[in-house]
């Protein structure tokens, strides 16, 4: 997978995330799509709450992608976006 819509559809088909609209899911995965390396492929994708401590204390929904080289976490905001990377 390399496209945001493919990653979102993978999540929906496999029940890897819930409670997020398609529009925002694709926006979050778009952050990941923009930051993929040319030879990098997404092996698994899911959506979840980041830094969850309680129902009212977390960093909101992020799109997660496990790739052939690293783990990417992306979040699109109304103004700006967040990307976190963990190298394998």
PDB file of C-alpha atoms in Angstrom:
ATOM      1  CA  UNK A   1       0.000   0.000   0.000  1.00  0.00           C
ATOM      2  CA  UNK A   2       1.201   3.482  -0.800  1.00  0.00           C
ATOM      3  CA  UNK A   3      -1.945   5.620  -1.106  1.00  0.00           C
ATOM      4  CA  UNK A   4      -3.923   7.137   1.771  1.00  0.00           C
ATOM      5  CA  UNK A   5      -7.215   5.737   0.528  1.00  0.00           C
ATOM      6  CA  UNK A   6      -5.732   2.219   0.264  1.00  0.00           C
ATOM      7  CA  UNK A   7      -4.532   2.418   3.873  1.00  0.00           C
ATOM      8  CA  UNK A   8      -7.915   3.685   5.070  1.00  0.00           C
ATOM      9  CA  UNK A   9      -9.772   0.944   3.172  1.00  0.00           C
ATOM     10  CA  UNK A  10      -7.423  -1.677   4.674  1.00  0.00           C
ATOM     11  CA  UNK A  11      -8.391  -0.439   8.163  1.00  0.00           C
ATOM     12  CA  UNK A  12     -12.105  -0.564   7.401  1.00  0.00           C
ATOM     13  CA  UNK A  13     -11.963  -4.026   5.808  1.00  0.00           C
ATOM     14  CA  UNK A  14     -10.002  -5.480   8.739  1.00  0.00           C
ATOM     15  CA  UNK A  15     -11.674  -3.547  11.590  1.00  0.00           C
ATOM     16  CA  UNK A  16      -8.417  -1.821  12.573  1.00  0.00           C
ATOM     17  CA  UNK A  17      -9.940   1.378  13.938  1.00  0.00           C
ATOM     18  CA  UNK A  18     -13.329   2.895  14.543  1.00  0.00           C
ATOM     19  CA  UNK A  19     -15.091   6.138  15.388  1.00  0.00           C
ATOM     20  CA  UNK A  20     -13.342   8.182  12.709  1.00  0.00           C
ATOM     21  CA  UNK A  21     -14.955   9.548   9.566  1.00  0.00           C
ATOM     22  CA  UNK A  22     -13.655   8.502   6.152  1.00  0.00           C
ATOM     23  CA  UNK A  23     -12.739  12.115   5.363  1.00  0.00           C
ATOM     24  CA  UNK A  24     -10.508  12.489   8.415  1.00  0.00           C
ATOM     25  CA  UNK A  25      -9.120   8.962   8.140  1.00  0.00           C
ATOM     26  CA  UNK A  26      -7.875   9.677   4.629  1.00  0.00           C
ATOM     27  CA  UNK A  27      -6.471  13.038   5.763  1.00  0.00           C
ATOM     28  CA  UNK A  28      -4.477  11.342   8.549  1.00  0.00           C
ATOM     29  CA  UNK A  29      -3.190   8.655   6.170  1.00  0.00           C
ATOM     30  CA  UNK A  30      -2.360  11.427   3.681  1.00  0.00           C
ATOM     31  CA  UNK A  31       0.296  12.659   6.122  1.00  0.00           C
ATOM     32  CA  UNK A  32       1.862   9.197   5.988  1.00  0.00           C
ATOM     33  CA  UNK A  33       1.519   8.953   2.200  1.00  0.00           C
ATOM     34  CA  UNK A  34       3.423  12.243   1.751  1.00  0.00           C
ATOM     35  CA  UNK A  35       6.272  11.017   3.953  1.00  0.00           C
ATOM     36  CA  UNK A  36       6.848   7.538   2.534  1.00  0.00           C
ATOM     37  CA  UNK A  37      10.283   6.917   1.067  1.00  0.00           C
ATOM     38  CA  UNK A  38      10.378   5.974  -2.648  1.00  0.00           C
ATOM     39  CA  UNK A  39      11.112   2.288  -1.967  1.00  0.00           C
ATOM     40  CA  UNK A  40       8.996   1.979   1.207  1.00  0.00           C
ATOM     41  CA  UNK A  41       5.774  -0.048   1.344  1.00  0.00           C
ATOM     42  CA  UNK A  42       3.100  -0.102   4.027  1.00  0.00           C
ATOM     43  CA  UNK A  43       2.638  -3.625   5.379  1.00  0.00           C
ATOM     44  CA  UNK A  44      -0.088  -2.884   7.947  1.00  0.00           C
ATOM     45  CA  UNK A  45      -2.164   0.186   8.839  1.00  0.00           C
ATOM     46  CA  UNK A  46      -4.537   1.091  11.651  1.00  0.00           C
ATOM     47  CA  UNK A  47      -6.188   4.062  13.359  1.00  0.00           C
ATOM     48  CA  UNK A  48      -6.126   4.731  17.080  1.00  0.00           C
ATOM     49  CA  UNK A  49      -5.905   7.247  19.897  1.00  0.00           C
ATOM     50  CA  UNK A  50      -2.358   8.430  20.543  1.00  0.00           C
ATOM     51  CA  UNK A  51      -0.912   8.718  24.088  1.00  0.00           C
ATOM     52  CA  UNK A  52      -4.171   7.484  25.600  1.00  0.00           C
ATOM     53  CA  UNK A  53      -4.447   7.997  29.361  1.00  0.00           C
ATOM     54  CA  UNK A  54      -8.205   8.397  29.788  1.00  0.00           C
ATOM     55  CA  UNK A  55     -11.312   9.231  27.768  1.00  0.00           C
ATOM     56  CA  UNK A  56     -10.538  12.941  28.096  1.00  0.00           C
ATOM     57  CA  UNK A  57      -6.733  12.839  28.155  1.00  0.00           C
ATOM     58  CA  UNK A  58      -5.081  11.803  24.877  1.00  0.00           C
ATOM     59  CA  UNK A  59      -3.595  13.351  21.729  1.00  0.00           C
ATOM     60  CA  UNK A  60      -6.518  12.455  19.463  1.00  0.00           C
ATOM     61  CA  UNK A  61      -6.742  10.044  16.560  1.00  0.00           C
ATOM     62  CA  UNK A  62      -3.633   9.175  14.571  1.00  0.00           C
ATOM     63  CA  UNK A  63      -3.125   6.997  11.534  1.00  0.00           C
ATOM     64  CA  UNK A  64      -0.428   4.364  12.080  1.00  0.00           C
ATOM     65  CA  UNK A  65       1.496   2.531   9.382  1.00  0.00           C
ATOM     66  CA  UNK A  66       4.017  -0.248   9.813  1.00  0.00           C
ATOM     67  CA  UNK A  67       6.252  -0.210   6.771  1.00  0.00           C
ATOM     68  CA  UNK A  68       9.171  -2.202   5.462  1.00  0.00           C
ATOM     69  CA  UNK A  69      11.556   0.306   7.101  1.00  0.00           C
ATOM     70  CA  UNK A  70       9.835   2.048  10.021  1.00  0.00           C
ATOM     71  CA  UNK A  71       6.645   2.832  11.919  1.00  0.00           C
ATOM     72  CA  UNK A  72       4.902   6.083  10.965  1.00  0.00           C
ATOM     73  CA  UNK A  73       2.254   7.930  12.978  1.00  0.00           C
ATOM     74  CA  UNK A  74       0.421  10.755  11.248  1.00  0.00           C
ATOM     75  CA  UNK A  75      -2.223  13.256  12.290  1.00  0.00           C
ATOM     76  CA  UNK A  76      -3.746  15.994  10.147  1.00  0.00           C
ATOM     77  CA  UNK A  77      -5.027  18.991  12.066  1.00  0.00           C
ATOM     78  CA  UNK A  78      -7.182  21.926  11.004  1.00  0.00           C
ATOM     79  CA  UNK A  79      -3.960  23.924  10.934  1.00  0.00           C
ATOM     80  CA  UNK A  80      -0.832  21.825  10.351  1.00  0.00           C
ATOM     81  CA  UNK A  81      -0.023  18.193  10.883  1.00  0.00           C
ATOM     82  CA  UNK A  82       2.011  15.867  13.123  1.00  0.00           C
ATOM     83  CA  UNK A  83       4.313  13.073  12.024  1.00  0.00           C
ATOM     84  CA  UNK A  84       6.191  10.743  14.350  1.00  0.00           C
ATOM     85  CA  UNK A  85       8.649   8.113  13.160  1.00  0.00           C
ATOM     86  CA  UNK A  86      10.149   5.062  14.853  1.00  0.00           C
ATOM     87  CA  UNK A  87      12.968   3.397  12.944  1.00  0.00           C
ATOM     88  CA  UNK A  88      13.042  -0.384  12.937  1.00  0.00           C
TER      89      UNK A  88
END
